[in-house]
Short mmCIF file of C-alpha atoms in Angstrom, two decimals:
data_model
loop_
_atom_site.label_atom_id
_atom_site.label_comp_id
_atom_site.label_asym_id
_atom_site.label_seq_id
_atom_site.Cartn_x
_atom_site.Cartn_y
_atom_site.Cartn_z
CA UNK A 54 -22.09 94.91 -19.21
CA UNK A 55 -24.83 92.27 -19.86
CA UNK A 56 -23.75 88.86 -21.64
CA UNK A 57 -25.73 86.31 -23.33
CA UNK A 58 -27.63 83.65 -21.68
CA UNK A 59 -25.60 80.34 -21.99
CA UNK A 60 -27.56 78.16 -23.90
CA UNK A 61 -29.28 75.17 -22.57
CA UNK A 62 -26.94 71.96 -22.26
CA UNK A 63 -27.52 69.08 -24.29
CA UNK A 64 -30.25 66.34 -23.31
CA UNK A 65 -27.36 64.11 -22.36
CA UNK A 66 -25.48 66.87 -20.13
CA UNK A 67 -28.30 67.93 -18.05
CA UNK A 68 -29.34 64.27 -17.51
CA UNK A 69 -25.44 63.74 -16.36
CA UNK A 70 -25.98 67.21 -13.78
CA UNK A 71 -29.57 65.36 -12.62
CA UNK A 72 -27.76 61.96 -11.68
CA UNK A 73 -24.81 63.63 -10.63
CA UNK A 74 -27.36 65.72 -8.27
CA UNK A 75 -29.61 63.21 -7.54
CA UNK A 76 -27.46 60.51 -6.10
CA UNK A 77 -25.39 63.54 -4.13
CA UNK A 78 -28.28 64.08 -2.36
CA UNK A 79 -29.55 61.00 -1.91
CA UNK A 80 -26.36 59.60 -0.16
CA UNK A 81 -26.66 62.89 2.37
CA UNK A 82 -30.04 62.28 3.22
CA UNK A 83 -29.40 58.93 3.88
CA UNK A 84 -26.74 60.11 6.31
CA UNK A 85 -29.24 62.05 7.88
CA UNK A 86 -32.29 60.19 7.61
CA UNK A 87 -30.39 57.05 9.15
CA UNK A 88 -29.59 58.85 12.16
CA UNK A 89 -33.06 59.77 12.76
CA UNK A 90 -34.19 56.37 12.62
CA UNK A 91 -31.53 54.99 14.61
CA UNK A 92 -32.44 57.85 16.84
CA UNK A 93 -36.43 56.56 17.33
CA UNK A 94 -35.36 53.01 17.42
CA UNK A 95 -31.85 52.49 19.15
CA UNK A 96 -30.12 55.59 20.24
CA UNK A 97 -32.28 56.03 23.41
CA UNK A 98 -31.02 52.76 24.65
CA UNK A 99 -27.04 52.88 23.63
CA UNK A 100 -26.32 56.85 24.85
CA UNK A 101 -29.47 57.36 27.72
CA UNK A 102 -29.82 54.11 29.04
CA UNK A 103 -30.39 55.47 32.55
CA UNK A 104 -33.61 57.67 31.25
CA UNK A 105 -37.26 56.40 31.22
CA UNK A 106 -37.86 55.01 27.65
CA UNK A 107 -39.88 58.05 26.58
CA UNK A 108 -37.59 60.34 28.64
CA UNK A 109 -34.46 58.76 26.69
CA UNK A 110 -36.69 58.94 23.43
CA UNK A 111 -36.63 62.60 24.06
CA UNK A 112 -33.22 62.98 24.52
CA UNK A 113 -32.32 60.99 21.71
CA UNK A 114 -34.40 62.96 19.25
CA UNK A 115 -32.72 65.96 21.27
CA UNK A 116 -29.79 65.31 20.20
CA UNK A 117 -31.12 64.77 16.32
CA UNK A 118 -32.61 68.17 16.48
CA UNK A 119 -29.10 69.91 16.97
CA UNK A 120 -28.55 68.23 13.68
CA UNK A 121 -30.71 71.08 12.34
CA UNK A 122 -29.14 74.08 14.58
CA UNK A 123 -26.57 73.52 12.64
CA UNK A 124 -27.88 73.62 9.19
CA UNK A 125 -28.19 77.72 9.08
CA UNK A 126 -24.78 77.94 9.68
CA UNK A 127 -23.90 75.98 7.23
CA UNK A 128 -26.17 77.83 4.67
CA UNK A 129 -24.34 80.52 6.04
CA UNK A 130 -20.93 79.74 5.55
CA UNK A 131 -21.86 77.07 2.19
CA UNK A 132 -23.69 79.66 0.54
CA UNK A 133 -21.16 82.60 0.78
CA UNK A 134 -18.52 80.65 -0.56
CA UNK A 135 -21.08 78.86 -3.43
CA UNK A 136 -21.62 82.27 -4.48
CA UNK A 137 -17.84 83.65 -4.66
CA UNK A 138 -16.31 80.34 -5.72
CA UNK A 139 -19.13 78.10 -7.61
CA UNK A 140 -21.72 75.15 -6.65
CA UNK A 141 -19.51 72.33 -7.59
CA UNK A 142 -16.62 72.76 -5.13
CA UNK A 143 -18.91 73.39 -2.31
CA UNK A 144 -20.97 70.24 -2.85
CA UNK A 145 -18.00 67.92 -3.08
CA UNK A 146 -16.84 69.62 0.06
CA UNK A 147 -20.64 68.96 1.78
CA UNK A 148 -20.66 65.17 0.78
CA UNK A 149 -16.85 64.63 2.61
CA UNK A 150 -18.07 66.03 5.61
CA UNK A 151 -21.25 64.25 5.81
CA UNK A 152 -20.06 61.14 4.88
CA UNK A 153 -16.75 61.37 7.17
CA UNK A 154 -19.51 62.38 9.82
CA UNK A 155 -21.85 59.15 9.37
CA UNK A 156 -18.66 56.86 8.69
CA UNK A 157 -17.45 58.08 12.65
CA UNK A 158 -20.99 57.50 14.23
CA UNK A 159 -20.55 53.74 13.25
CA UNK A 160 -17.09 53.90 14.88
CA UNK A 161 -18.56 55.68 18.33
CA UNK A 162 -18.27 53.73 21.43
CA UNK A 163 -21.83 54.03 23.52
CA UNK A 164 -22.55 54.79 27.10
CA UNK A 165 -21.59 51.65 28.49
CA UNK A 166 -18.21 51.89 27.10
CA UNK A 167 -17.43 55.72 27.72
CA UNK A 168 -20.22 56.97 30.03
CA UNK A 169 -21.16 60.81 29.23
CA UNK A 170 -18.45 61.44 26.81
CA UNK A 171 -20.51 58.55 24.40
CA UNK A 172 -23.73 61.34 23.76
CA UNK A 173 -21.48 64.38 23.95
CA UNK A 174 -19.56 62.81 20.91
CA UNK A 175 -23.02 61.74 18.96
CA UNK A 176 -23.83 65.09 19.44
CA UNK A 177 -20.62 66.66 17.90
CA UNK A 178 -21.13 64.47 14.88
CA UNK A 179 -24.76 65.10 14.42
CA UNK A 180 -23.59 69.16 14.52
CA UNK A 181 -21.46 68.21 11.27
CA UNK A 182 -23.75 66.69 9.86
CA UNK A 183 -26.32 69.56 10.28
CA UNK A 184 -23.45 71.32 8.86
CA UNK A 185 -22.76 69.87 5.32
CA UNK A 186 -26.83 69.92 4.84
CA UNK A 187 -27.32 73.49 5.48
CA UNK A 188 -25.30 73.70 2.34
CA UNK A 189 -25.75 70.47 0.36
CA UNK A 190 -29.43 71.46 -0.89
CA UNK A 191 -28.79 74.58 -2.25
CA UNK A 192 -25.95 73.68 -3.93
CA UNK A 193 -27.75 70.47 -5.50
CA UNK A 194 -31.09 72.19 -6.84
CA UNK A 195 -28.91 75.10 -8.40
CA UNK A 196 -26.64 73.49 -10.31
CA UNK A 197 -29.80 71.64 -11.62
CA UNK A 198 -31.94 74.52 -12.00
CA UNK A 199 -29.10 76.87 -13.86
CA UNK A 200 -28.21 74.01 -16.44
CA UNK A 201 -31.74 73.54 -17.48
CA UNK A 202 -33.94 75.52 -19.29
CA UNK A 203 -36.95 77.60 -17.81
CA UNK A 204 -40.06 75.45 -19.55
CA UNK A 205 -38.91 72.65 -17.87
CA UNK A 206 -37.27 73.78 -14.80
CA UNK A 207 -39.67 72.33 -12.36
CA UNK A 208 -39.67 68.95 -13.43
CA UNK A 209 -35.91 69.00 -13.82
CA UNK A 210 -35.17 70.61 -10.16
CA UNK A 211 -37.35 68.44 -8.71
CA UNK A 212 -35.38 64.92 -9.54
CA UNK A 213 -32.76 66.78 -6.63
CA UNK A 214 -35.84 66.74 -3.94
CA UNK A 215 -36.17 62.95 -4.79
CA UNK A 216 -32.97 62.60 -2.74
CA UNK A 217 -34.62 63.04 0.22
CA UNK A 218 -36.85 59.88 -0.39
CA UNK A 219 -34.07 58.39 -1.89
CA UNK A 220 -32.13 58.71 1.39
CA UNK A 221 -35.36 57.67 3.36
CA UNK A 222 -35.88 54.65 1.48
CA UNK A 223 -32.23 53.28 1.50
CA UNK A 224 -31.99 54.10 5.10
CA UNK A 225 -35.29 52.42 5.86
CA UNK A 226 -34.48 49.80 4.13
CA UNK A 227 -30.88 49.24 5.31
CA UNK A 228 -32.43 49.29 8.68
CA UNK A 229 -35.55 47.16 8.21
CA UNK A 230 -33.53 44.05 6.58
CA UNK A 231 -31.27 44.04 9.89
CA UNK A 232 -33.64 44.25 11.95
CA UNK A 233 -35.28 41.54 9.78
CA UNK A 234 -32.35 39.30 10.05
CA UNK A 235 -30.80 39.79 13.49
CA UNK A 236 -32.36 39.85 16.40
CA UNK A 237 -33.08 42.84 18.85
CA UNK A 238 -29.70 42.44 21.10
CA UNK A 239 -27.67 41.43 18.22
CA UNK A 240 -28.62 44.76 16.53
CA UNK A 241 -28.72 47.10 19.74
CA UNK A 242 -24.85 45.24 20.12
CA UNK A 243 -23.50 45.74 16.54
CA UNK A 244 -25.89 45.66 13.79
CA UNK A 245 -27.24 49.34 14.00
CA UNK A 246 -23.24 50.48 13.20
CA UNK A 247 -23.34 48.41 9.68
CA UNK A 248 -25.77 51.39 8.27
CA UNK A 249 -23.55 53.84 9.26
CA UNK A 250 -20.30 52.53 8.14
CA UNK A 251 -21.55 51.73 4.51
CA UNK A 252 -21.84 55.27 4.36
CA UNK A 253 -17.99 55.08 3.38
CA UNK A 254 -18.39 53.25 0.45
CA UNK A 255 -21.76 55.30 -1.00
CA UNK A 256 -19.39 58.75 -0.45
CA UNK A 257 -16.86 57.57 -2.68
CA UNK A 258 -19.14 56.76 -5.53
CA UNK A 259 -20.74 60.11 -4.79
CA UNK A 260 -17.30 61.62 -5.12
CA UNK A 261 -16.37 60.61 -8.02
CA UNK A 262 -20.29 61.20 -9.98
CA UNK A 263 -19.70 64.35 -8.54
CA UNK A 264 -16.34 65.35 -9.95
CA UNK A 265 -17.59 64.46 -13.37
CA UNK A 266 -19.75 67.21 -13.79
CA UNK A 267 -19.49 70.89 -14.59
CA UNK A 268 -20.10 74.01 -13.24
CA UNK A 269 -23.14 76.17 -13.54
CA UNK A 270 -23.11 77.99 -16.83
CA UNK A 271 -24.83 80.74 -15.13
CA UNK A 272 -22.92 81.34 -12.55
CA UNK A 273 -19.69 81.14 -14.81
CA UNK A 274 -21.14 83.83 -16.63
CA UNK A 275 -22.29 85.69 -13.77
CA UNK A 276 -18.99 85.74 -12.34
CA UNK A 277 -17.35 86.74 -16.03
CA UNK A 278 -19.49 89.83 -16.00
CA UNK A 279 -18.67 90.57 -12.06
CA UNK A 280 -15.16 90.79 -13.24
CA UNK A 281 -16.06 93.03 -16.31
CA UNK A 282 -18.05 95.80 -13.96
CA UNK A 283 -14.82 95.55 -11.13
CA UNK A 284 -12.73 96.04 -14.51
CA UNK A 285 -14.77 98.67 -16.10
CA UNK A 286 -15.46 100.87 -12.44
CA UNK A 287 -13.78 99.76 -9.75
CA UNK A 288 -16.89 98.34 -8.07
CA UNK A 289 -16.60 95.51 -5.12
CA UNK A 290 -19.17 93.19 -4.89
CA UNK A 291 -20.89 93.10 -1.59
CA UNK A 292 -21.40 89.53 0.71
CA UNK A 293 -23.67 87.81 -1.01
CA UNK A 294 -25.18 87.37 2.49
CA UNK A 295 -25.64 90.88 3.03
CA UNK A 296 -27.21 91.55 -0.47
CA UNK A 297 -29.80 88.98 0.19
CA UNK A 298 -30.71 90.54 3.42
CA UNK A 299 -30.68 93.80 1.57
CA UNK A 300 -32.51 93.46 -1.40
CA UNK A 301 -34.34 90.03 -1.16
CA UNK A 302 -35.54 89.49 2.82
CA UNK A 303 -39.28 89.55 1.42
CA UNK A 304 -38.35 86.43 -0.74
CA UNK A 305 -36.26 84.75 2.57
CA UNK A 306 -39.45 85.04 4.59
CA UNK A 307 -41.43 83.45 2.12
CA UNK A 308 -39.55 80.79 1.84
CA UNK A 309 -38.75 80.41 5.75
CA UNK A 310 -42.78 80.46 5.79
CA UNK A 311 -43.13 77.65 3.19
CA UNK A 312 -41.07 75.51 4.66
CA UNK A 313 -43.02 75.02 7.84
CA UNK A 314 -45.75 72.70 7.37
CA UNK A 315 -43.78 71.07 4.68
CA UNK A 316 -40.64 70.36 6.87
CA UNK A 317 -42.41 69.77 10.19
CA UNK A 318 -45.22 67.29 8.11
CA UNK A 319 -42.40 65.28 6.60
CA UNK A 320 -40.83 64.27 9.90
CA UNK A 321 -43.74 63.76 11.70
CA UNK A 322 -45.24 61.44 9.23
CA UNK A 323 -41.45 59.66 8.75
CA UNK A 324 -39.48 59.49 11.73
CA UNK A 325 -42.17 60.30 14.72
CA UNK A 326 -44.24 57.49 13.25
CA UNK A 327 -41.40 55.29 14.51
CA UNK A 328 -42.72 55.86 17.75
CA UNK A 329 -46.16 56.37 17.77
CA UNK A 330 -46.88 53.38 16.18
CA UNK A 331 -44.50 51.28 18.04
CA UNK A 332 -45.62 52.70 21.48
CA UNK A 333 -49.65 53.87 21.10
CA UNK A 334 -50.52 51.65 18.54
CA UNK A 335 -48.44 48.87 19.79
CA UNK A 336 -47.29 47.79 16.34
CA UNK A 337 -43.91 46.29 15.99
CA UNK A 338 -40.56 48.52 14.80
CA UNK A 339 -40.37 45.83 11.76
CA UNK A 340 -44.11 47.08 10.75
CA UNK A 341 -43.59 50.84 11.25
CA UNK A 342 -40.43 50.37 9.25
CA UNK A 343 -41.57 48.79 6.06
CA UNK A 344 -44.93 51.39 5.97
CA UNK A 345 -42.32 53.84 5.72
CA UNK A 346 -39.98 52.29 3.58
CA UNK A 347 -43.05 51.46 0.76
CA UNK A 348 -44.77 55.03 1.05
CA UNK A 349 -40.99 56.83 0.61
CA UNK A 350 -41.03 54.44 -2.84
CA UNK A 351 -44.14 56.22 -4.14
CA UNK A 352 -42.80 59.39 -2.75
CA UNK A 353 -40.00 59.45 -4.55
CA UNK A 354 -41.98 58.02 -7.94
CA UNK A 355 -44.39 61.63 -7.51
CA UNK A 356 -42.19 64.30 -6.90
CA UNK A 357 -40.60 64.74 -10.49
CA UNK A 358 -44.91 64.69 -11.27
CA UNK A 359 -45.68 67.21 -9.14
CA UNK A 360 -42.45 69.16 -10.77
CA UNK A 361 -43.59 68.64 -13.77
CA UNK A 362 -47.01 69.97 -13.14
CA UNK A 363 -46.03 72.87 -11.56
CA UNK A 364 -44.11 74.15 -15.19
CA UNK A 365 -47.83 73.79 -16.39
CA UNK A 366 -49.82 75.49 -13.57
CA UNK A 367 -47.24 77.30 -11.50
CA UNK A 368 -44.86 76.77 -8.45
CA UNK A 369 -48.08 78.21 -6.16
CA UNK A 370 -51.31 76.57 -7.01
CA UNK A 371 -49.27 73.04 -6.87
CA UNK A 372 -47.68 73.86 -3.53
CA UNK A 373 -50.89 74.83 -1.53
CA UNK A 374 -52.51 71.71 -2.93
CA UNK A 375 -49.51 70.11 -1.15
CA UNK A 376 -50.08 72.04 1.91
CA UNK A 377 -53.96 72.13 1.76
CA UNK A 378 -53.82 68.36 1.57
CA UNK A 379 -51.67 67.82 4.55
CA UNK A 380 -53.65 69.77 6.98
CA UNK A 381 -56.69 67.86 6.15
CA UNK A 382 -55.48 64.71 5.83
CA UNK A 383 -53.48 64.58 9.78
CA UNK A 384 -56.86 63.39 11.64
CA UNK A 385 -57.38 60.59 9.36
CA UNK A 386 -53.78 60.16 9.19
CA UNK A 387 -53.59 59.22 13.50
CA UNK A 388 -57.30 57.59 13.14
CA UNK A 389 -55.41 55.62 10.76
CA UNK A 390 -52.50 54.16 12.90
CA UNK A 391 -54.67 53.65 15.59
CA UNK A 392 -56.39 51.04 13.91
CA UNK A 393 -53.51 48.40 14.38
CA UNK A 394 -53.48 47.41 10.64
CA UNK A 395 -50.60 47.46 8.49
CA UNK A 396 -52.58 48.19 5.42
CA UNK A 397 -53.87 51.26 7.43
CA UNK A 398 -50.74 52.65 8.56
CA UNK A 399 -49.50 52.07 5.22
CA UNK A 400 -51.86 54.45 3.37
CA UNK A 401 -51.89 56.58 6.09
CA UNK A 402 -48.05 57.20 5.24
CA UNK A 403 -48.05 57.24 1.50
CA UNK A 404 -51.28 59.53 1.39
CA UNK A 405 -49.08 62.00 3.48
CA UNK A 406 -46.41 61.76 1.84
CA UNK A 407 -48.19 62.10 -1.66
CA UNK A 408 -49.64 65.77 -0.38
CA UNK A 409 -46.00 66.35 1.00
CA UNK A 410 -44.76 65.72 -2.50
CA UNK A 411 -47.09 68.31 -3.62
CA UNK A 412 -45.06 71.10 -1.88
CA UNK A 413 -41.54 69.61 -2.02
CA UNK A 414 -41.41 68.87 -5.89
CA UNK A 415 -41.91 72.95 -6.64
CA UNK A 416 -40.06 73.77 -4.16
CA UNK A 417 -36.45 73.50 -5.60
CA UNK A 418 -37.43 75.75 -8.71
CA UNK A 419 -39.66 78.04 -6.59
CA UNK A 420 -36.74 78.86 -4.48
CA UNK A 421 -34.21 79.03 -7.30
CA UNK A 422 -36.39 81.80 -9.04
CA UNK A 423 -36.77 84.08 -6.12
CA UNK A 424 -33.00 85.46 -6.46
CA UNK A 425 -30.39 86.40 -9.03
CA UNK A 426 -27.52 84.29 -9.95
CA UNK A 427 -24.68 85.97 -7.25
CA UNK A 428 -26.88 85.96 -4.39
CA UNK A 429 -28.90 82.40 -5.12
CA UNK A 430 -26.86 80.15 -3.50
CA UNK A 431 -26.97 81.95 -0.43
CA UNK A 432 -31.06 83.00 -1.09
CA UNK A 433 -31.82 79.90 -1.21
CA UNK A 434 -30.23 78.03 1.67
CA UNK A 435 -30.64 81.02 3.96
CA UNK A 436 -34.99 80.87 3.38
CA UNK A 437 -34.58 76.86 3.16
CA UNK A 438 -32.56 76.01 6.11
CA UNK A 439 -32.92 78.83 8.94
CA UNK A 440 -36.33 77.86 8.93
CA UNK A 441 -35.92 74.12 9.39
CA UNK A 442 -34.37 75.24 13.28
CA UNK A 443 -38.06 76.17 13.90
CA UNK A 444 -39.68 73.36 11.63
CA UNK A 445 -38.31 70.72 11.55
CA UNK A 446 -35.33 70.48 14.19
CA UNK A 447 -37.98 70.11 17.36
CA UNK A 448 -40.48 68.45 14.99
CA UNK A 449 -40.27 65.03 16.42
CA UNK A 450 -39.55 66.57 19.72
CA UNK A 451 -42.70 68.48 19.97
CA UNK A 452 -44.78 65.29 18.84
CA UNK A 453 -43.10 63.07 21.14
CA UNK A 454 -43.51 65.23 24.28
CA UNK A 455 -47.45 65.77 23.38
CA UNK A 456 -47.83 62.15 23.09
CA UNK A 457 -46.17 61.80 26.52
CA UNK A 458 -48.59 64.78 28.58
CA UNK A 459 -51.65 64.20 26.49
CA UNK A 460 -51.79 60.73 25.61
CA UNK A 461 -53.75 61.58 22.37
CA UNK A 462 -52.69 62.28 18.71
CA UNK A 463 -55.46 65.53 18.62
CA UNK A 464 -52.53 67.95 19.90
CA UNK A 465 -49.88 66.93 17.38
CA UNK A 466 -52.81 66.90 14.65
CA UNK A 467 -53.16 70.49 16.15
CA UNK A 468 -49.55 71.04 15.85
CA UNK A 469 -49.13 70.06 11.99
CA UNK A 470 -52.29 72.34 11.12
CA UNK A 471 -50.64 75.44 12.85
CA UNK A 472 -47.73 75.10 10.54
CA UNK A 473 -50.24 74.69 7.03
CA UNK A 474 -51.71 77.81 8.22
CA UNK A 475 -48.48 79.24 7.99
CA UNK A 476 -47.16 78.30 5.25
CA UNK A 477 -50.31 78.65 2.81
CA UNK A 478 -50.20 82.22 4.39
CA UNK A 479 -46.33 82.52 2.79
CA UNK A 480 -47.29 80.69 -0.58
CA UNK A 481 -50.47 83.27 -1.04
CA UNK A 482 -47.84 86.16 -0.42
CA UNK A 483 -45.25 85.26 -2.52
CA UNK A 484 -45.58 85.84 -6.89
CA UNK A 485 -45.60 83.21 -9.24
CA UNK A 486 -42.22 82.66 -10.49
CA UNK A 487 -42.57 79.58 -13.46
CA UNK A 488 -42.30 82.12 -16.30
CA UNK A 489 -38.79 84.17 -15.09
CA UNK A 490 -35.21 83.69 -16.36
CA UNK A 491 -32.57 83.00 -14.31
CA UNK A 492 -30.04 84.53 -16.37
CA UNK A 493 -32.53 87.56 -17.23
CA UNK A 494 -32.88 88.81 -13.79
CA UNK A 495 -28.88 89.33 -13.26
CA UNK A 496 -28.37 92.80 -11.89
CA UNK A 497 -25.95 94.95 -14.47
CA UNK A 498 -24.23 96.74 -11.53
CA UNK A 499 -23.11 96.34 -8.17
CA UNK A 500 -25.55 99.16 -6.90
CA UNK A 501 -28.47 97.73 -8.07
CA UNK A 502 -32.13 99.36 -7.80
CA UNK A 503 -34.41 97.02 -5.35
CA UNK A 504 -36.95 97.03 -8.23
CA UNK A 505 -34.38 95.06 -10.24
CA UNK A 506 -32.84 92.65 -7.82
CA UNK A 507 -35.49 91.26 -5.69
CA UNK A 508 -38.10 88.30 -7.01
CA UNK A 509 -41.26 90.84 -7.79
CA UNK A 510 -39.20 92.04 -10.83
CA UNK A 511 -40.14 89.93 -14.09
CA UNK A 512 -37.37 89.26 -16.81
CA UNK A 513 -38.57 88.00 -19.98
CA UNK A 514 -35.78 86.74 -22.58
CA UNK A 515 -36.23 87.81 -25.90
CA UNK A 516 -36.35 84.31 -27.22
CA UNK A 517 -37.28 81.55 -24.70
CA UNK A 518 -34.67 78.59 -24.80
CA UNK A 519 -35.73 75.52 -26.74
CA UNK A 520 -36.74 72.72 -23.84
CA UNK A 521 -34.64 69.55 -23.66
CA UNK A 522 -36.42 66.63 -24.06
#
């Protein structure tokens, strides 16, 4: 039994879900973001003082990267239950644990206090953090992308992505005016924890944006006419997890693949830069720190652009402009640094990030379209995160250990051009979705058809909803 669409919210509403989404995120990726950074600039010292610098770089951003082995399991678990029991719930459950998570790190003693228990217990916390991610963005760009309306969809799901910059720039800049104020063994002592701690007073006013809002329309009405068909014929839904794998694996693979040279770019170009540029271009952590922290403000000021200009031109053509742009732009981006200049490194940044923009803006929508309304949730994070355990997890990893055998940016250069090839590869495989409706493509049974259920099938409503401006 097939019900009507819910009709678009009011301009007010959906700008309520955007903020409500937007600042959400932006307090998570700040949680994770900080860690990173505290990871290139402080960690090495305070848990592996007994390594080489480089060595205890490694193991620093080793224990970051776990961060991300957790973040399929949490897509896992985050988007079974956003499926069965709605996005809201889930993403006030994600925020609690990321922000109890970052609050704790602030609290941890370090190796000179505790010895080996000091990483072991970083490393626990940076698992729950991974954790609450895997499901946070799915959560955040669906309750986005099911209250708007299809014309605008895009530009609407993309204000979510500008979390991550968010996060970036209020972590960079949390960091940079302590390290601008205090002095290196006053922050290795006590000022790195202040970042981490003020995490407990962002997750309340997350908490309480959050709670404000309501629940997807379409997935209200999804699970109103899940109840109907059980009523009518006795059928059980399946796990949402094993419907996706079912009946939309193509879509999961195409989004696994167009997440590589977006994920691994983004890390590369934000938190590796910590330490090439402190280390082979011998600029100070101060300097690397503020490039970053002015390129993620025009990062997050192009995203909802590129959004909207992928509602004009497509999802595809704006992301391999995005991923076209990186590839080309990573020798110039190292020849760049290597020049010693500030003004340099700073457009070598934002110019990366601008092309990285290009793929993440489209990318909330793109995703959103490829599956139907009992199955998204899951979709989604399944393609977004399980591939950031290849991508971007040993990112940072990878470009610190080529700096330390090769001595030369050409291999990680190398390294980020492997993954465009990739994921322009995906993009060129996968069918425009800008035009579908995510109520349209609902399946009316249980026992659906594959031709109905997975992304190649094209739903056009009768009458297209009237755009909120």
């Amino acid at each position: 039994m097939a019900s009507a669409a819910p009709a678009p919210p009011r301009a007010a509403n959906l700008r309520r879900i955007v903020a409500a989404s937007l600042i959400g995120t932006t307090i998570e990726w700040y949680d994770f973001f900080l860690y990173g950074s505290a990871a290139a600039l402080v960690f090495n010292k305070l848990f592996f003082p007994d390594s080489d610098p480089l060595v205890g770089t490694l193991l620093s951003f080793l224990t970051y990267a776990v961060g991300f082995a957790a973040r399929p399991i949490g897509a896992l678990v985050f988007g079974h239950y956003g499926d069965r029991l709605g996005r809201k719930k889930l993403l006030v459950l994600s925020l609690l644990m990321m922000g109890g998570a970052t609050f704790a790190i602030g609290l941890l003693p370090t190796h000179a206090t505790v010895g080996a228990a000091a990483p072991v217990l970083l490393t626990v916390l940076r698992l729950v953090q991974g954790f609450a991610l895997g499901g946070e963005w799915g959560g955040a760009v669906l309750l986005v992308s099911e209250h708007g309306d299809a014309r605008r969809r895009g530009f609407w799901a993309s204000w979510p992505q500008t979390g991550a910059p968010a996060g970036q720039l209020l972590a960079t800049g949390v960091l940079s005016a302590l390290t601008a104020v205090l002095s290196d063994s006053a922050f290795e002592t006590w000022g790195w924890r202040i970042p981490f701690l003020l995490s407990g007073v962002l997750v309340v006013v997350g908490l309480w944006i959050r709670l404000s809002v309501d629940e997807s329309p379409l997935f209200k009405a999804a699970l109103a006419q899940a109840a109907e068909r059980k009523a009518a014929a006795g059928a059980t839904e399946k796990m949402p997890v094993v419907a996706v794998l079912r009946h939309h694996w193509r879509d999961v693979l195409i989004a696994m693949g167009a997440r590589m040279a977006e994920n691994i770019s983004y890390y590369v170009i934000t938190a590796f830069i910590l330490v090439y540029a402190t280390t082979s271009a011998d600029l100070s952590k101060q300097t690397a720190l503020n490039a970053v922290l002015i390129a993620s403000a025009v990062h997050f000021a192009v995203i909802p652009m590129w959004g909207a200009l992928s509602d004009r031109v497509g999802r595809r053509p704006v992301y391999l402009v995005g991923a076209v742009g990186v590839g080309l732009w990573m020798f110039p981006f190292f020849a760049l640094i290597d020049t010693r200049s500030f003004g340099s490194l700073l457009l070598a940044v934002t110019v990366g990030l601008i092309f990285h923009g290009a793929m993440y803006a489209p990318q909330a929508a793109f995703f959103s379209e490829m599956f139907v309304t009992r199955m998204r949730y899951s979709g989604a994070s399944i393609g977004a995160q399980f591939s950031s355990v290849a991508a971007g997890a040993p990112a940072p990893l990878i470009a610190t250990a080529l700096l330390a055998d090769y001595d030369s940016s050409t291999p990680i250069a190398l390294y980020v051009i492997a993954a465009v090839l990739v994921t322009v590869l995906a993009v060129v495989c996968a069918k425009e979705t800008r035009h579908r409706d995510l109520a349209g493509i609902e399946p009316a049974t249980d026992q659906v058809a594959p031709a109905v259920v997975t992304a190649d099938a094209r739903t056009v409503s009768p009458r297209p909803a009237e755009p909120v401006e």
